Tab-separated table of C-alpha atoms in Angstrom:
chain	number	residue	atom	x	y	z
N	121	UNK	CA	17.830	12.663	-17.763
N	122	UNK	CA	16.457	13.461	-14.308
N	123	UNK	CA	16.239	10.739	-11.659
N	124	UNK	CA	12.839	9.370	-10.593
N	125	UNK	CA	11.084	10.914	-7.606
N	126	UNK	CA	10.552	8.495	-4.664
N	127	UNK	CA	7.184	6.844	-4.250
N	128	UNK	CA	5.335	8.306	-1.294
N	129	UNK	CA	3.373	6.606	1.383
N	130	UNK	CA	1.659	9.881	2.303
N	131	UNK	CA	-0.008	12.378	-0.070
N	132	UNK	CA	2.618	14.388	-1.941
N	133	UNK	CA	2.586	17.688	-3.821
N	134	UNK	CA	1.532	16.241	-7.111
N	135	UNK	CA	-0.004	19.474	-8.398
N	136	UNK	CA	3.415	20.735	-9.509
N	137	UNK	CA	4.343	19.871	-13.104
N	138	UNK	CA	7.082	17.235	-13.386
N	139	UNK	CA	9.487	17.694	-16.268
N	140	UNK	CA	11.635	14.804	-17.354
N	141	UNK	CA	13.646	17.096	-19.606
N	142	UNK	CA	15.053	19.220	-16.818
N	143	UNK	CA	18.413	17.681	-15.907
N	144	UNK	CA	18.913	19.739	-12.783
N	145	UNK	CA	15.621	18.652	-11.139
N	146	UNK	CA	16.150	15.621	-8.935
N	147	UNK	CA	12.690	14.972	-7.556
N	148	UNK	CA	10.793	16.656	-4.797
N	149	UNK	CA	12.839	17.371	-1.680
N	150	UNK	CA	11.390	16.761	1.760
N	151	UNK	CA	11.558	20.524	2.392
N	152	UNK	CA	9.230	21.168	-0.613
N	153	UNK	CA	6.957	18.318	0.508
N	154	UNK	CA	6.529	19.916	3.925
N	155	UNK	CA	5.973	23.381	2.443
N	156	UNK	CA	3.149	22.202	0.204
N	157	UNK	CA	1.648	19.328	2.225
N	158	UNK	CA	-0.857	21.209	4.312
N	159	UNK	CA	-2.309	22.781	1.195
N	160	UNK	CA	-2.638	19.363	-0.463
N	161	UNK	CA	-4.220	17.524	2.427
N	162	UNK	CA	-6.814	20.112	3.274
N	163	UNK	CA	-7.549	21.642	-0.117
N	164	UNK	CA	-10.741	20.057	-1.431
N	165	UNK	CA	-9.608	20.415	-5.054
N	166	UNK	CA	-6.746	18.077	-4.305
N	167	UNK	CA	-8.879	15.376	-2.550
N	168	UNK	CA	-8.953	13.006	-5.475
N	169	UNK	CA	-5.165	13.074	-5.922
N	170	UNK	CA	-4.707	12.534	-2.194
N	171	UNK	CA	-7.128	9.581	-2.310
N	172	UNK	CA	-5.335	7.977	-5.247
N	173	UNK	CA	-1.960	8.534	-3.633
N	174	UNK	CA	-2.915	6.825	-0.342
N	175	UNK	CA	-5.726	4.324	-1.263
N	176	UNK	CA	-4.896	3.595	-4.887
N	177	UNK	CA	-1.863	1.276	-4.873
N	178	UNK	CA	-0.410	0.830	-1.434
N	179	UNK	CA	2.183	-1.877	-0.815
N	180	UNK	CA	2.210	-4.537	1.861
N	181	UNK	CA	4.642	-3.790	4.750
N	182	UNK	CA	6.706	-6.986	4.261
N	183	UNK	CA	7.973	-9.151	1.361
N	184	UNK	CA	6.650	-12.620	0.617
N	185	UNK	CA	8.859	-15.547	1.506
N	186	UNK	CA	7.489	-18.642	-0.134
N	187	UNK	CA	9.865	-21.054	1.599
N	188	UNK	CA	10.869	-20.590	5.222
N	189	UNK	CA	12.987	-22.745	7.644
N	190	UNK	CA	10.817	-24.649	10.088
N	191	UNK	CA	12.264	-22.757	13.029
N	192	UNK	CA	11.010	-19.458	11.626
N	193	UNK	CA	7.357	-20.567	11.552
N	194	UNK	CA	5.383	-20.539	14.753
N	195	UNK	CA	3.121	-23.543	15.433
N	196	UNK	CA	0.139	-21.288	16.157
N	197	UNK	CA	0.631	-19.309	12.952
N	198	UNK	CA	1.106	-22.583	11.034
N	199	UNK	CA	-2.172	-23.941	12.360
N	200	UNK	CA	-4.065	-20.739	11.411
N	201	UNK	CA	-2.563	-20.701	7.920
N	202	UNK	CA	-3.335	-24.354	7.415
N	203	UNK	CA	-6.913	-23.636	8.405
N	204	UNK	CA	-6.983	-20.710	5.977
N	205	UNK	CA	-5.518	-22.829	3.151
N	206	UNK	CA	-8.063	-25.528	3.697
N	207	UNK	CA	-10.921	-23.084	3.894
N	208	UNK	CA	-10.025	-21.291	0.623
N	209	UNK	CA	-9.002	-24.486	-1.134
N	210	UNK	CA	-5.789	-22.798	-2.354
N	211	UNK	CA	-3.618	-25.764	-1.251
N	212	UNK	CA	-4.659	-27.864	-4.217
N	213	UNK	CA	-3.663	-25.052	-6.564
N	214	UNK	CA	-0.145	-24.700	-5.112
N	215	UNK	CA	2.368	-24.695	-7.884
N	216	UNK	CA	-0.364	-24.723	-10.475
N	217	UNK	CA	-1.275	-21.052	-10.577
N	218	UNK	CA	1.030	-19.048	-12.819
N	219	UNK	CA	-0.854	-15.776	-12.874
N	220	UNK	CA	-3.998	-14.013	-11.640
N	221	UNK	CA	-6.242	-11.501	-13.418
N	222	UNK	CA	-8.864	-9.382	-11.695
N	223	UNK	CA	-11.132	-6.436	-12.480
N	224	UNK	CA	-13.170	-4.406	-9.958
N	225	UNK	CA	-14.790	-1.135	-9.007
N	226	UNK	CA	-13.979	1.384	-6.211
N	227	UNK	CA	-15.713	4.282	-4.492
N	228	UNK	CA	-13.492	6.698	-2.576
N	229	UNK	CA	-14.228	9.619	-0.324
N	230	UNK	CA	-12.333	11.807	2.187
N	231	UNK	CA	-13.419	12.933	5.681
N	232	UNK	CA	-11.511	15.682	7.530
N	233	UNK	CA	-11.509	15.589	11.267
N	234	UNK	CA	-9.547	18.635	12.385
N	235	UNK	CA	-9.076	18.144	16.110
N	236	UNK	CA	-12.731	18.116	16.920
N	237	UNK	CA	-13.383	21.466	15.296
N	238	UNK	CA	-16.531	22.533	13.552
N	239	UNK	CA	-15.231	20.982	10.340
N	240	UNK	CA	-15.079	17.550	11.847
N	241	UNK	CA	-16.944	14.926	9.900
N	242	UNK	CA	-17.206	16.919	6.686
N	243	UNK	CA	-17.314	14.366	3.852
N	244	UNK	CA	-16.351	15.052	0.267
N	245	UNK	CA	-18.264	13.803	-2.691
N	246	UNK	CA	-17.568	10.140	-3.302
N	247	UNK	CA	-15.528	9.417	-6.477
N	248	UNK	CA	-16.166	6.242	-8.395
N	249	UNK	CA	-13.778	4.269	-10.580
N	250	UNK	CA	-12.535	0.873	-11.671
N	251	UNK	CA	-9.275	-1.117	-11.832
N	252	UNK	CA	-7.655	-4.041	-13.561
N	253	UNK	CA	-4.898	-6.086	-11.977
N	254	UNK	CA	-2.458	-8.690	-13.246
N	255	UNK	CA	-0.171	-10.704	-11.036
N	256	UNK	CA	2.519	-13.355	-11.712
N	257	UNK	CA	4.395	-15.214	-9.009
N	258	UNK	CA	6.757	-14.367	-7.547
N	259	UNK	CA	6.582	-10.600	-6.890
N	260	UNK	CA	5.463	-9.477	-10.378
N	261	UNK	CA	2.236	-7.416	-10.578
N	262	UNK	CA	0.635	-4.557	-12.468
N	263	UNK	CA	-2.465	-2.535	-11.597
N	264	UNK	CA	-4.301	0.185	-13.609
N	265	UNK	CA	-6.806	2.260	-11.609
N	266	UNK	CA	-9.028	5.052	-13.073
N	267	UNK	CA	-11.121	7.321	-10.890
N	268	UNK	CA	-12.966	10.333	-12.309
N	269	UNK	CA	-10.725	10.383	-15.419
N	270	UNK	CA	-7.493	10.205	-13.435
N	271	UNK	CA	-5.433	7.045	-14.231
N	272	UNK	CA	-2.782	5.651	-11.822
N	273	UNK	CA	-0.580	2.734	-12.934
N	274	UNK	CA	1.712	0.833	-10.547
N	275	UNK	CA	3.725	-2.329	-10.971
N	276	UNK	CA	6.655	-4.471	-10.014
N	277	UNK	CA	8.927	-6.557	-12.170
N	278	UNK	CA	10.287	-8.532	-9.152
N	279	UNK	CA	13.169	-6.122	-8.707
N	280	UNK	CA	11.619	-2.692	-8.330
N	281	UNK	CA	8.156	-1.348	-7.659
N	282	UNK	CA	7.016	1.900	-9.383
N	283	UNK	CA	4.020	4.109	-9.928
N	284	UNK	CA	2.948	6.455	-12.677
N	285	UNK	CA	0.366	9.254	-12.482
N	286	UNK	CA	-0.573	11.762	-15.224
N	287	UNK	CA	0.487	14.643	-12.988
N	288	UNK	CA	3.822	13.330	-11.657
N	289	UNK	CA	5.141	10.686	-14.101
N	290	UNK	CA	7.062	7.730	-12.661
N	291	UNK	CA	8.060	7.096	-9.045
N	292	UNK	CA	10.400	4.394	-7.806
N	293	UNK	CA	9.791	2.616	-4.487
N	294	UNK	CA	12.619	2.112	-1.999
N	295	UNK	CA	13.107	-0.950	0.238
N	296	UNK	CA	12.621	-4.591	-0.422
N	297	UNK	CA	10.253	-5.901	-3.105
N	298	UNK	CA	6.783	-6.098	-1.633
N	299	UNK	CA	3.417	-7.307	-2.864
N	300	UNK	CA	0.482	-5.090	-3.723
N	301	UNK	CA	-1.751	-4.721	-0.642
N	302	UNK	CA	-4.932	-4.914	-2.738
N	303	UNK	CA	-3.998	-8.420	-3.937
N	304	UNK	CA	-3.752	-9.616	-0.352
N	305	UNK	CA	-7.290	-8.397	0.467
N	306	UNK	CA	-8.612	-11.875	-0.172
N	307	UNK	CA	-7.743	-11.967	-3.928
N	308	UNK	CA	-4.652	-14.196	-3.754
N	309	UNK	CA	-5.003	-16.921	-1.100
N	310	UNK	CA	-1.613	-18.433	-2.108
N	311	UNK	CA	0.231	-15.221	-1.392
N	312	UNK	CA	-1.716	-14.676	1.809
N	313	UNK	CA	-0.669	-18.095	3.112
N	314	UNK	CA	2.986	-17.422	2.226
N	315	UNK	CA	3.211	-13.904	3.597
N	316	UNK	CA	1.568	-14.757	6.973
N	317	UNK	CA	3.457	-18.059	7.514
N	318	UNK	CA	6.262	-16.364	9.531
N	319	UNK	CA	3.773	-14.166	11.479
N	320	UNK	CA	3.631	-13.845	15.237
N	321	UNK	CA	0.440	-15.116	16.975
N	322	UNK	CA	-1.093	-12.340	19.039
N	323	UNK	CA	-4.148	-14.063	20.466
N	324	UNK	CA	-7.822	-13.664	19.751
N	325	UNK	CA	-10.112	-10.697	19.057
N	326	UNK	CA	-13.686	-10.041	18.025
N	327	UNK	CA	-13.967	-7.961	14.819
N	328	UNK	CA	-17.375	-6.847	13.573
N	329	UNK	CA	-19.010	-9.619	15.509
N	330	UNK	CA	-16.571	-12.287	14.275
N	331	UNK	CA	-14.235	-14.096	16.631
N	332	UNK	CA	-10.793	-14.062	15.064
N	333	UNK	CA	-7.218	-15.346	15.497
N	334	UNK	CA	-4.770	-12.455	15.115
N	335	UNK	CA	-1.351	-12.669	13.328
N	336	UNK	CA	1.187	-9.895	13.245
N	337	UNK	CA	3.953	-9.011	10.749
N	338	UNK	CA	6.504	-6.210	11.114
N	339	UNK	CA	8.926	-4.585	8.662
N	340	UNK	CA	12.463	-5.227	9.800
N	341	UNK	CA	14.874	-2.471	10.815
N	342	UNK	CA	16.938	-2.818	7.681
N	343	UNK	CA	13.933	-2.062	5.498
N	344	UNK	CA	12.789	0.776	7.704
N	345	UNK	CA	16.184	2.346	7.435
N	346	UNK	CA	16.124	2.004	3.628
N	347	UNK	CA	12.844	3.942	3.637
N	348	UNK	CA	14.139	6.777	5.779
N	349	UNK	CA	16.321	9.880	5.177
N	350	UNK	CA	18.121	12.560	7.075
N	351	UNK	CA	14.935	14.508	7.987
N	352	UNK	CA	12.363	11.732	8.216
N	353	UNK	CA	12.666	8.399	9.964
N	354	UNK	CA	10.196	5.576	9.532
N	355	UNK	CA	9.920	4.200	13.044
N	356	UNK	CA	7.574	1.270	12.446
N	357	UNK	CA	5.350	-0.465	9.876
N	358	UNK	CA	3.270	-3.344	11.106
N	359	UNK	CA	0.210	-5.272	9.957
N	360	UNK	CA	-2.346	-7.461	11.684
N	361	UNK	CA	-4.298	-10.207	9.901
N	362	UNK	CA	-7.597	-11.310	11.417
N	363	UNK	CA	-8.646	-14.917	10.526
N	364	UNK	CA	-12.104	-16.115	11.406
N	365	UNK	CA	-12.067	-18.871	13.951
N	366	UNK	CA	-15.164	-20.356	12.463
N	367	UNK	CA	-14.541	-20.159	8.747
N	368	UNK	CA	-10.767	-19.839	8.704
N	369	UNK	CA	-10.989	-16.996	6.174
N	370	UNK	CA	-9.126	-13.719	6.357
N	371	UNK	CA	-11.756	-11.171	7.240
N	372	UNK	CA	-9.787	-8.051	8.288
N	373	UNK	CA	-6.436	-6.385	7.670
N	374	UNK	CA	-5.016	-3.500	9.689
N	375	UNK	CA	-1.606	-1.958	9.104
N	376	UNK	CA	0.043	1.089	10.689
N	377	UNK	CA	3.185	3.020	10.122
N	378	UNK	CA	4.732	5.837	12.181
N	379	UNK	CA	7.113	8.483	10.720
N	380	UNK	CA	9.157	11.018	12.659
N	381	UNK	CA	9.835	14.228	10.695
N	382	UNK	CA	12.342	16.849	11.795
N	383	UNK	CA	14.173	19.509	9.770
N	384	UNK	CA	17.208	21.244	11.210
N	385	UNK	CA	16.216	23.824	13.804
N	386	UNK	CA	12.626	22.622	14.170
N	387	UNK	CA	10.653	20.498	16.527
N	388	UNK	CA	9.778	16.983	15.360
N	389	UNK	CA	6.372	16.109	13.938
N	390	UNK	CA	4.965	12.642	13.912
N	391	UNK	CA	2.721	11.120	11.186
N	392	UNK	CA	0.876	7.925	12.032
N	393	UNK	CA	-1.168	6.323	9.192
N	394	UNK	CA	-3.520	3.431	9.896
N	395	UNK	CA	-5.338	1.521	7.169
N	396	UNK	CA	-8.093	-0.975	8.090
N	397	UNK	CA	-9.872	-3.222	5.621
N	398	UNK	CA	-12.971	-5.444	6.125
N	399	UNK	CA	-12.833	-8.390	3.661
N	400	UNK	CA	-16.209	-9.830	2.680
N	401	UNK	CA	-18.251	-11.688	0.125
N	402	UNK	CA	-16.084	-14.749	-0.430
N	403	UNK	CA	-17.151	-16.709	-3.508
N	404	UNK	CA	-15.798	-19.779	-5.314
N	405	UNK	CA	-13.634	-19.140	-8.419
N	406	UNK	CA	-12.231	-22.180	-10.121
N	407	UNK	CA	-12.516	-24.098	-6.838
N	408	UNK	CA	-10.908	-21.411	-4.666
N	409	UNK	CA	-12.643	-19.047	-2.281
N	410	UNK	CA	-11.968	-15.445	-3.311
N	411	UNK	CA	-13.132	-12.239	-1.606
N	412	UNK	CA	-15.324	-10.114	-3.805
N	413	UNK	CA	-15.892	-7.024	-1.694
N	414	UNK	CA	-14.948	-4.971	1.217
N	415	UNK	CA	-14.304	-1.528	2.763
N	416	UNK	CA	-11.057	0.232	3.596
N	417	UNK	CA	-10.571	3.240	5.839
N	418	UNK	CA	-7.388	5.317	6.400
N	419	UNK	CA	-6.648	7.594	9.244
N	420	UNK	CA	-3.640	9.950	9.071
N	421	UNK	CA	-2.840	11.477	12.466
N	422	UNK	CA	-0.303	14.329	12.829
N	423	UNK	CA	0.984	15.316	16.267
N	424	UNK	CA	3.980	17.092	17.791
N	425	UNK	CA	5.095	20.369	19.420
N	426	UNK	CA	5.392	22.107	16.059
N	427	UNK	CA	1.634	21.882	15.403
N	428	UNK	CA	0.056	24.958	16.926
N	429	UNK	CA	-3.465	23.649	16.451
N	430	UNK	CA	-2.706	20.353	18.198
N	431	UNK	CA	-3.640	16.891	17.049
N	432	UNK	CA	-4.812	16.800	13.430
N	433	UNK	CA	-6.602	13.863	11.788
N	434	UNK	CA	-7.517	13.165	8.160
N	435	UNK	CA	-9.695	10.163	7.308
N	436	UNK	CA	-10.292	8.526	3.924
N	437	UNK	CA	-12.621	5.672	2.946
N	438	UNK	CA	-12.967	3.232	0.080
N	439	UNK	CA	-15.501	0.578	-0.843
N	440	UNK	CA	-14.361	-2.001	-3.433
N	441	UNK	CA	-15.869	-4.897	-5.338
N	442	UNK	CA	-14.528	-7.537	-7.682
N	443	UNK	CA	-16.256	-8.059	-10.977
N	444	UNK	CA	-14.139	-10.807	-12.493
N	445	UNK	CA	-11.157	-12.904	-11.488
N	446	UNK	CA	-9.336	-15.736	-13.293
N	447	UNK	CA	-6.305	-17.882	-12.951
N	448	UNK	CA	-3.710	-18.756	-15.562
N	449	UNK	CA	-4.728	-16.242	-18.245
N	450	UNK	CA	-3.209	-17.160	-21.609
N	451	UNK	CA	-0.824	-14.666	-23.125
N	452	UNK	CA	0.321	-13.051	-19.905
N	453	UNK	CA	4.162	-12.991	-19.984
N	454	UNK	CA	7.101	-11.380	-18.294
N	455	UNK	CA	6.972	-8.610	-20.864
N	456	UNK	CA	3.697	-7.326	-19.256
N	457	UNK	CA	5.626	-6.326	-16.123
N	458	UNK	CA	8.447	-4.372	-17.712
N	459	UNK	CA	8.705	-0.942	-15.986
N	460	UNK	CA	8.325	2.340	-17.913
N	461	UNK	CA	11.316	3.156	-20.111
N	462	UNK	CA	12.703	5.764	-17.734
N	463	UNK	CA	12.732	3.151	-14.965
N	464	UNK	CA	15.225	1.053	-16.891
N	465	UNK	CA	17.980	3.639	-17.079
N	466	UNK	CA	21.103	3.057	-15.081
N	467	UNK	CA	21.595	5.992	-12.753
N	468	UNK	CA	24.867	6.619	-10.872
N	469	UNK	CA	24.308	6.347	-7.147
N	470	UNK	CA	26.504	9.228	-6.153
N	471	UNK	CA	24.750	12.593	-5.581
N	472	UNK	CA	21.331	10.940	-5.756
N	473	UNK	CA	19.243	10.921	-2.631
N	474	UNK	CA	16.715	8.120	-3.252
N	475	UNK	CA	15.563	7.716	0.262
N	476	UNK	CA	12.156	8.904	1.414
N	477	UNK	CA	10.142	7.830	4.441
N	478	UNK	CA	6.876	8.238	2.498
N	479	UNK	CA	7.505	6.111	-0.563
N	480	UNK	CA	5.690	2.764	-0.950
């Protein structure tokens, strides 16, 4: 039985066939990823797989802590979160919501901006799809997303996060258990309140004409180290939440992570990935304000002395809408979040390199 390949935060070489019957194959090495990555990112035939890898099921940078000591919560952040809780009405449901179910639609597209060349601004054909998501507190979730016939499934049983694609089987995520980013795009006000409670207040900023309070969260050094390896170091992973001063609602999310890549005998290359999401169309569902639409954009920037062509940028975009959302769906149990069978095997830790700077 081969071990599971790590879950990537960047597009990976998913065109190669993955065989679970090959006992000698131990996942994709970072060397193989580098060898094939340029082909994957800039080959139009691979655009859909790249979009699904990056935009499909990203994880939030930090874990949710539902109960924090008072000295770990800033007064400014506490005020903003209390305003958000009152605005969404989620406070009255605290302790009452056991699970959440949501369905929605997505439209994805890629734009390549190659250092201001003639190809800059070339947009691929938009791909349309849909998704269904289940979530059970704490830290248990499952999402199935289908775009143009390609289905991606990702989930967490509270102990490990994983992803399955038809072209690369199952991937395990490294680092602490983290929530699904898509659920925190206005779909789960209770989780948003909990995850941003320990945030740092960064001041005020106007976003798309809306005056906002800004809260910041950062992945700690221990988690960054767990998501790094000998050739790639994750330097930072931060996220900013923008809460409307007027309505109190979360209207914008922006996270960024920086990875330093260096193989022996080569110059280092840096990958900086930024994902920004506008959160809109709040509607009342069972007495709670839930966002029903928005747009996300991702920008991957590569720079370093090893790149002869200089700065390189790849941009991706997604528009999403929510069709249906419900709380406390009957019949949803712990069994719904059991990982794939191969994820439940006990693997010896020796001789297995599980670390990857690009897994979610």
